[in-house]
Amino acid sequence: MLATVPGRVRGTIDVGDRLRHDVSNLVAAFEWALDGDRWESAAELVTGAWMAYFFSIRLLELGALLERLDEGNRSEDDDLMSEVGCAALWARAMVGDWRSAGLASRALVDASDAGWRACGYTAAARLSHITEPAKVDRLLAHAEQELAGATRRPSLSTAIADLQILYTRACVAMKDGDFVLALEHATNILTDDTAGLDWTMGRIEVSNVAATCLVMTGRPHDALDTVAWLEGLETPYYDGSEIRAIAHLRLGDIDAAIDHIHPHAVRAATGSLPHESDESVALLAGLARAEGDDELARELLMCVGLGRQPSTGSYAISLARELGIADEVAAHRVQMAYEVAGPASVSRVALRAELDRRGWS
């Protein structure tokens, strides 16, 4: 099932989708390999099929496997060690463990391969673009410098780094409210079919960014078309529901928006995907605004944390600008950047209260 790149087992996003129901078998194989002192085989089973854990919502389990790898033997294969580090960075970021993700990005900066060092710098830039925006340009410049000196091109590491540089620039532009520039970056990635798209969650993430920008620049119908392909993946997250909700709100179709916001909010309240509540609260703030309750919208926006998706984060800031509280919301998101996800988190508490108020709980 796993595609092969030179010297390495590696699965594309399509393979991750197909293996989502085989995660238990992947874990069993991992245990067998690790118990038999086959560290490299165990590592390849994780790095080669990490997207299967995403599709099956078993990200915490993936993180636990990566911790076991970190505690075990090491490999002299520097590329494999860097791939494990890259997978660890992604797994930590996806569950909102920003501190550990930051440590993982710094570890990649010390990799022997220039491409992986570039990945470390781009990841650090991506993690800093909200909390420490002044660092972003310097970090991306370091990444571009590493790429310029990379002797192995094309490679998996350079493909991921190329993608992440453009993606980070799109996220920064979107956070700053420049949706035209962000859309240009996202469109360039998708049009050029940047190599890293299918080895990462890039195609999903960039599609969401492009669609959000289309909504915010007055093209909600095009936004819906942009994320239509996600329905075929049947993903539990990054399924385009946030974009569809925002698009329908912009179209003035509140009932259609609720069809997406309601199940999203109920799912987020379970906590199965840490920090998803941030995104649901942002969508509920948009719904309150559309219903004419600006006071409730402001209250909800002040409960939105860092979240994970730049699309909903930028939407929250844009909505806050409309309501005159952009600076307050931005400051709160920075303050909440390292909040531990859990039932007592600000957004989870606000989400449960709003579910009760609407009778959705």
Short mmCIF file of C-alpha atoms in Angstrom, two decimals:
data_model
loop_
_atom_site.label_atom_id
_atom_site.label_comp_id
_atom_site.label_asym_id
_atom_site.label_seq_id
_atom_site.Cartn_x
_atom_site.Cartn_y
_atom_site.Cartn_z
CA MET A 1 0.00 0.00 0.00
CA LEU A 2 2.83 2.39 0.76
CA ALA A 3 4.43 4.22 -2.13
CA THR A 4 8.23 4.10 -2.35
CA VAL A 5 10.58 7.02 -2.80
CA PRO A 6 14.34 6.45 -3.15
CA GLY A 7 15.47 4.50 -0.11
CA ARG A 8 12.30 5.16 1.86
CA VAL A 9 8.78 3.91 2.39
CA ARG A 10 6.39 6.85 2.14
CA GLY A 11 2.64 7.12 1.70
CA THR A 12 0.79 9.88 -0.10
CA ILE A 13 -2.43 11.44 1.16
CA ASP A 14 -4.43 8.95 -0.91
CA VAL A 15 -2.65 6.06 0.78
CA GLY A 16 -3.36 7.58 4.18
CA ASP A 17 -7.02 7.76 3.24
CA ARG A 18 -7.08 4.10 2.18
CA LEU A 19 -5.25 2.95 5.31
CA ARG A 20 -7.49 4.78 7.78
CA HIS A 21 -9.28 1.53 8.68
CA ASP A 22 -5.99 -0.35 9.10
CA VAL A 23 -4.46 1.79 11.83
CA SER A 24 -4.76 -1.02 14.37
CA ASN A 25 -2.76 -3.25 12.00
CA LEU A 26 -0.20 -0.49 11.54
CA VAL A 27 0.14 -0.17 15.32
CA ALA A 28 0.50 -3.95 15.69
CA ALA A 29 3.22 -3.97 13.03
CA PHE A 30 4.93 -1.06 14.78
CA GLU A 31 4.89 -2.95 18.11
CA TRP A 32 6.28 -6.07 16.42
CA ALA A 33 9.09 -4.10 14.80
CA LEU A 34 10.01 -2.18 17.95
CA ASP A 35 9.91 -5.28 20.16
CA GLY A 36 12.22 -7.00 17.68
CA ASP A 37 14.77 -4.16 17.79
CA ARG A 38 13.83 -3.11 14.27
CA TRP A 39 13.78 0.60 15.09
CA GLU A 40 14.09 1.75 11.49
CA SER A 41 11.20 -0.45 10.35
CA ALA A 42 9.05 0.88 13.19
CA ALA A 43 9.97 4.44 12.25
CA GLU A 44 9.08 3.91 8.60
CA LEU A 45 5.70 2.48 9.57
CA VAL A 46 4.95 5.75 11.37
CA THR A 47 6.44 8.26 8.93
CA GLY A 48 5.18 6.33 5.91
CA ALA A 49 1.55 6.17 7.01
CA TRP A 50 1.09 9.07 9.41
CA MET A 51 -1.86 10.45 7.43
CA ALA A 52 -3.85 7.32 8.23
CA TYR A 53 -3.84 8.42 11.88
CA PHE A 54 -5.25 11.77 10.82
CA PHE A 55 -8.09 10.24 8.81
CA SER A 56 -9.03 7.93 11.69
CA ILE A 57 -8.76 10.68 14.37
CA ARG A 58 -6.04 8.82 16.26
CA LEU A 59 -3.59 11.69 16.51
CA LEU A 60 -2.90 11.25 20.22
CA GLU A 61 -2.01 7.62 19.52
CA LEU A 62 0.36 8.76 16.77
CA GLY A 63 1.99 11.12 19.25
CA ALA A 64 2.45 8.26 21.71
CA LEU A 65 4.13 6.09 19.05
CA LEU A 66 6.49 8.93 18.18
CA GLU A 67 7.39 9.33 21.85
CA ARG A 68 8.24 5.63 21.99
CA LEU A 69 10.48 6.06 18.98
CA ASP A 70 12.19 8.97 20.68
CA GLU A 71 12.86 6.82 23.74
CA GLY A 72 14.21 3.88 21.73
CA ASN A 73 17.31 3.26 19.68
CA ARG A 74 18.51 5.74 17.14
CA SER A 75 19.35 5.35 13.48
CA GLU A 76 22.41 6.44 11.58
CA ASP A 77 20.06 7.30 8.72
CA ASP A 78 19.85 11.09 9.14
CA ASP A 79 16.98 11.38 6.66
CA LEU A 80 14.86 8.92 8.62
CA MET A 81 15.62 10.71 11.89
CA SER A 82 14.53 13.98 10.29
CA GLU A 83 11.34 12.41 8.93
CA VAL A 84 10.51 11.18 12.42
CA GLY A 85 11.12 14.71 13.70
CA CYS A 86 8.92 16.17 10.97
CA ALA A 87 6.11 13.73 11.79
CA ALA A 88 6.45 14.58 15.48
CA LEU A 89 6.22 18.28 14.71
CA TRP A 90 3.04 17.79 12.67
CA ALA A 91 1.45 15.47 15.25
CA ARG A 92 2.07 17.94 18.07
CA ALA A 93 0.75 20.87 16.06
CA MET A 94 -2.40 19.00 15.07
CA VAL A 95 -3.34 18.42 18.72
CA GLY A 96 -2.47 22.00 19.66
CA ASP A 97 0.70 21.17 21.61
CA TRP A 98 2.49 24.27 20.36
CA ARG A 99 5.39 24.09 22.83
CA SER A 100 6.40 20.60 21.72
CA ALA A 101 5.89 21.55 18.07
CA GLY A 102 8.27 24.46 18.59
CA LEU A 103 10.89 22.16 20.10
CA ALA A 104 10.49 19.78 17.16
CA SER A 105 10.98 22.61 14.66
CA ARG A 106 14.17 23.70 16.41
CA ALA A 107 15.46 20.12 16.32
CA LEU A 108 14.96 20.01 12.55
CA VAL A 109 17.02 23.19 12.16
CA ASP A 110 20.01 21.12 13.33
CA ALA A 111 19.47 18.38 10.71
CA SER A 112 22.38 17.39 8.47
CA ASP A 113 20.34 17.87 5.28
CA ALA A 114 19.71 21.42 4.06
CA GLY A 115 16.19 20.55 2.96
CA TRP A 116 15.21 19.35 6.42
CA ARG A 117 16.84 22.41 7.98
CA ALA A 118 14.66 24.53 5.68
CA CYS A 119 11.63 22.57 6.91
CA GLY A 120 12.60 23.43 10.48
CA TYR A 121 12.83 27.14 9.70
CA THR A 122 9.54 27.19 7.78
CA ALA A 123 7.78 25.34 10.61
CA ALA A 124 9.16 27.84 13.12
CA ALA A 125 7.91 30.68 10.92
CA ARG A 126 4.48 29.09 10.65
CA LEU A 127 4.28 28.63 14.42
CA SER A 128 5.44 32.23 15.03
CA HIS A 129 3.22 34.07 12.58
CA ILE A 130 0.57 34.86 15.21
CA THR A 131 2.50 34.97 18.47
CA GLU A 132 5.77 36.53 17.24
CA PRO A 133 5.12 37.93 13.73
CA ALA A 134 8.33 39.99 13.70
CA LYS A 135 10.32 36.74 13.43
CA VAL A 136 8.59 35.38 10.34
CA ASP A 137 10.54 37.15 7.59
CA ARG A 138 13.89 36.30 9.19
CA LEU A 139 12.95 32.64 9.61
CA LEU A 140 11.69 32.35 6.03
CA ALA A 141 14.89 34.01 4.80
CA HIS A 142 16.89 31.33 6.63
CA ALA A 143 14.73 28.65 5.01
CA GLU A 144 15.24 30.09 1.54
CA GLN A 145 18.99 30.31 2.16
CA GLU A 146 19.09 26.64 3.14
CA LEU A 147 17.10 25.68 0.05
CA ALA A 148 19.45 27.65 -2.17
CA GLY A 149 22.35 25.57 -0.85
CA ALA A 150 20.56 22.22 -1.00
CA THR A 151 22.55 19.73 -3.06
CA ARG A 152 19.74 17.16 -3.29
CA ARG A 153 16.92 18.61 -5.38
CA PRO A 154 14.29 17.48 -5.85
CA SER A 155 13.85 15.60 -2.59
CA LEU A 156 11.07 15.04 -0.08
CA SER A 157 12.51 17.62 2.31
CA THR A 158 12.91 20.35 -0.30
CA ALA A 159 9.42 19.67 -1.67
CA ILE A 160 7.90 20.09 1.78
CA ALA A 161 9.97 23.21 2.48
CA ASP A 162 9.05 24.83 -0.87
CA LEU A 163 5.38 24.24 -0.11
CA GLN A 164 5.57 25.49 3.47
CA ILE A 165 7.32 28.74 2.54
CA LEU A 166 4.50 29.70 0.17
CA TYR A 167 1.85 28.41 2.56
CA THR A 168 3.26 30.42 5.46
CA ARG A 169 3.31 33.57 3.33
CA ALA A 170 -0.35 32.94 2.50
CA CYS A 171 -1.20 32.49 6.19
CA VAL A 172 0.61 35.70 7.16
CA ALA A 173 -1.17 37.70 4.45
CA MET A 174 -4.51 36.26 5.50
CA LYS A 175 -3.91 37.07 9.17
CA ASP A 176 -3.08 40.65 8.16
CA GLY A 177 -6.35 40.89 6.23
CA ASP A 178 -4.73 40.90 2.77
CA PHE A 179 -6.93 38.19 1.31
CA VAL A 180 -6.02 39.12 -2.27
CA LEU A 181 -2.31 38.44 -1.67
CA ALA A 182 -3.07 35.29 0.34
CA LEU A 183 -5.27 34.02 -2.49
CA GLU A 184 -2.47 34.69 -4.97
CA HIS A 185 -0.04 32.58 -2.93
CA ALA A 186 -2.55 29.75 -2.45
CA THR A 187 -3.55 29.75 -6.12
CA ASN A 188 0.11 29.61 -7.19
CA ILE A 189 0.64 26.54 -4.98
CA LEU A 190 -2.38 24.71 -6.37
CA THR A 191 -1.85 25.79 -9.99
CA ASP A 192 1.82 24.82 -9.99
CA ASP A 193 0.91 21.53 -8.27
CA THR A 194 3.75 22.09 -5.80
CA ALA A 195 5.49 18.77 -5.17
CA GLY A 196 4.90 18.67 -1.41
CA LEU A 197 1.12 18.77 -1.73
CA ASP A 198 0.48 15.04 -1.81
CA TRP A 199 3.20 14.05 0.68
CA THR A 200 1.60 16.27 3.33
CA MET A 201 -1.85 17.62 4.18
CA GLY A 202 -0.92 20.51 1.91
CA ARG A 203 -3.57 20.06 -0.76
CA ILE A 204 -6.29 20.09 1.90
CA GLU A 205 -4.83 22.99 3.86
CA VAL A 206 -4.12 25.18 0.84
CA SER A 207 -7.58 24.51 -0.62
CA ASN A 208 -9.11 25.74 2.64
CA VAL A 209 -6.96 28.88 2.60
CA ALA A 210 -7.85 29.62 -1.02
CA ALA A 211 -11.54 29.06 -0.35
CA THR A 212 -11.51 31.34 2.71
CA CYS A 213 -9.88 34.09 0.66
CA LEU A 214 -12.51 33.66 -2.04
CA VAL A 215 -15.27 34.12 0.56
CA MET A 216 -13.60 37.19 2.03
CA THR A 217 -13.12 38.76 -1.41
CA GLY A 218 -16.77 38.37 -2.34
CA ARG A 219 -16.72 35.06 -4.22
CA PRO A 220 -18.49 32.57 -1.90
CA HIS A 221 -19.79 30.42 -4.77
CA ASP A 222 -16.22 29.91 -6.03
CA ALA A 223 -15.19 29.06 -2.48
CA LEU A 224 -17.77 26.29 -2.32
CA ASP A 225 -16.49 24.90 -5.62
CA THR A 226 -12.90 24.98 -4.31
CA VAL A 227 -13.62 22.72 -1.32
CA ALA A 228 -16.16 20.47 -3.07
CA TRP A 229 -13.51 17.78 -3.68
CA LEU A 230 -13.03 17.34 0.09
CA GLU A 231 -16.42 15.67 0.37
CA GLY A 232 -15.01 12.66 -1.47
CA LEU A 233 -12.33 12.19 1.20
CA GLU A 234 -14.87 11.98 4.02
CA THR A 235 -12.33 13.40 6.44
CA PRO A 236 -13.29 13.90 10.08
CA TYR A 237 -11.50 17.23 10.04
CA TYR A 238 -10.48 19.62 7.27
CA ASP A 239 -13.68 18.50 5.60
CA GLY A 240 -14.50 21.99 4.34
CA SER A 241 -17.43 22.42 6.75
CA GLU A 242 -15.96 25.64 8.16
CA ILE A 243 -15.62 27.10 4.67
CA ARG A 244 -19.13 26.07 3.67
CA ALA A 245 -20.50 27.67 6.85
CA ILE A 246 -18.67 30.95 6.23
CA ALA A 247 -19.68 30.97 2.56
CA HIS A 248 -23.35 30.45 3.35
CA LEU A 249 -23.23 33.17 6.00
CA ARG A 250 -21.82 35.55 3.38
CA LEU A 251 -24.58 34.50 0.99
CA GLY A 252 -27.16 35.28 3.67
CA ASP A 253 -28.37 31.69 3.86
CA ILE A 254 -28.42 31.20 7.63
CA ASP A 255 -30.22 27.85 7.55
CA ALA A 256 -27.61 26.36 5.20
CA ALA A 257 -24.84 27.75 7.41
CA ILE A 258 -26.41 26.14 10.48
CA ASP A 259 -26.45 22.79 8.66
CA HIS A 260 -22.64 22.92 8.81
CA ILE A 261 -22.09 24.83 12.08
CA HIS A 262 -24.34 22.62 14.22
CA PRO A 263 -22.59 19.25 13.61
CA HIS A 264 -19.19 20.97 13.69
CA ALA A 265 -19.94 22.43 17.13
CA VAL A 266 -21.28 19.15 18.53
CA ARG A 267 -18.18 17.31 17.30
CA ALA A 268 -15.84 19.98 18.69
CA ALA A 269 -17.52 19.80 22.10
CA THR A 270 -16.42 16.17 22.45
CA GLY A 271 -12.78 17.25 22.51
CA SER A 272 -11.73 14.45 20.16
CA LEU A 273 -9.74 17.03 18.19
CA PRO A 274 -8.10 19.42 20.67
CA HIS A 275 -8.62 23.13 19.94
CA GLU A 276 -11.33 22.46 17.34
CA SER A 277 -13.59 24.32 19.77
CA ASP A 278 -11.74 27.53 18.86
CA GLU A 279 -12.96 27.14 15.30
CA SER A 280 -16.52 26.29 16.29
CA VAL A 281 -16.73 29.34 18.55
CA ALA A 282 -15.53 31.53 15.66
CA LEU A 283 -18.26 30.09 13.42
CA LEU A 284 -20.88 30.63 16.13
CA ALA A 285 -19.74 34.23 16.45
CA GLY A 286 -20.31 34.63 12.71
CA LEU A 287 -23.75 33.08 13.08
CA ALA A 288 -24.63 35.45 15.94
CA ARG A 289 -23.50 38.40 13.79
CA ALA A 290 -25.67 37.19 10.89
CA GLU A 291 -28.61 36.88 13.27
CA GLY A 292 -28.14 40.48 14.39
CA ASP A 293 -26.72 39.76 17.85
CA ASP A 294 -23.46 41.71 17.76
CA GLU A 295 -23.08 41.63 21.54
CA LEU A 296 -23.06 37.82 21.56
CA ALA A 297 -20.72 37.79 18.58
CA ARG A 298 -18.23 39.96 20.49
CA GLU A 299 -18.48 37.75 23.59
CA LEU A 300 -17.80 34.62 21.56
CA LEU A 301 -14.90 36.14 19.63
CA MET A 302 -13.20 36.97 22.92
CA CYS A 303 -13.19 33.23 23.67
CA VAL A 304 -11.48 32.14 20.43
CA GLY A 305 -7.98 30.78 21.03
CA LEU A 306 -5.21 30.06 18.58
CA GLY A 307 -7.00 27.13 16.98
CA ARG A 308 -5.27 25.25 14.18
CA GLN A 309 -6.74 26.31 10.88
CA PRO A 310 -5.57 29.69 9.60
CA SER A 311 -8.84 29.96 7.66
CA THR A 312 -11.10 30.20 10.71
CA GLY A 313 -8.52 32.20 12.63
CA SER A 314 -8.37 34.86 9.92
CA TYR A 315 -12.17 34.82 9.68
CA ALA A 316 -12.38 35.51 13.42
CA ILE A 317 -10.02 38.47 13.10
CA SER A 318 -11.92 39.81 10.08
CA LEU A 319 -15.19 39.54 11.99
CA ALA A 320 -13.57 41.26 14.97
CA ARG A 321 -12.55 44.15 12.69
CA GLU A 322 -16.17 44.56 11.63
CA LEU A 323 -17.18 44.68 15.30
CA GLY A 324 -14.39 47.03 16.36
CA ILE A 325 -12.53 44.59 18.64
CA ALA A 326 -9.74 43.33 16.35
CA ASP A 327 -6.89 44.34 18.68
CA GLU A 328 -8.54 42.74 21.70
CA VAL A 329 -9.23 39.47 19.88
CA ALA A 330 -5.71 39.32 18.44
CA ALA A 331 -4.18 39.90 21.88
CA HIS A 332 -6.40 37.22 23.40
CA ARG A 333 -5.39 34.68 20.76
CA VAL A 334 -1.71 35.28 21.54
CA GLN A 335 -2.42 34.95 25.26
CA MET A 336 -4.24 31.65 24.64
CA ALA A 337 -1.55 30.30 22.29
CA TYR A 338 -0.13 27.92 24.89
CA GLU A 339 -3.36 27.11 26.70
CA VAL A 340 -3.69 23.40 27.42
CA ALA A 341 -6.59 21.93 25.48
CA GLY A 342 -9.22 20.34 27.67
CA PRO A 343 -12.73 20.62 29.11
CA ALA A 344 -11.75 23.74 31.09
CA SER A 345 -10.28 25.65 28.14
CA VAL A 346 -11.88 29.02 27.46
CA SER A 347 -13.29 28.04 24.07
CA ARG A 348 -14.63 24.66 25.27
CA VAL A 349 -16.49 26.35 28.14
CA ALA A 350 -17.90 29.00 25.79
CA LEU A 351 -18.86 26.36 23.23
CA ARG A 352 -20.75 24.24 25.73
CA ALA A 353 -22.61 27.32 27.00
CA GLU A 354 -23.62 28.32 23.47
CA LEU A 355 -24.71 24.77 22.63
CA ASP A 356 -26.92 24.83 25.73
CA ARG A 357 -28.32 28.24 24.84
CA ARG A 358 -29.25 27.05 21.35
CA GLY A 359 -30.57 23.72 22.57
CA TRP A 360 -27.99 21.83 20.51
CA SER A 361 -26.23 19.98 23.33
#
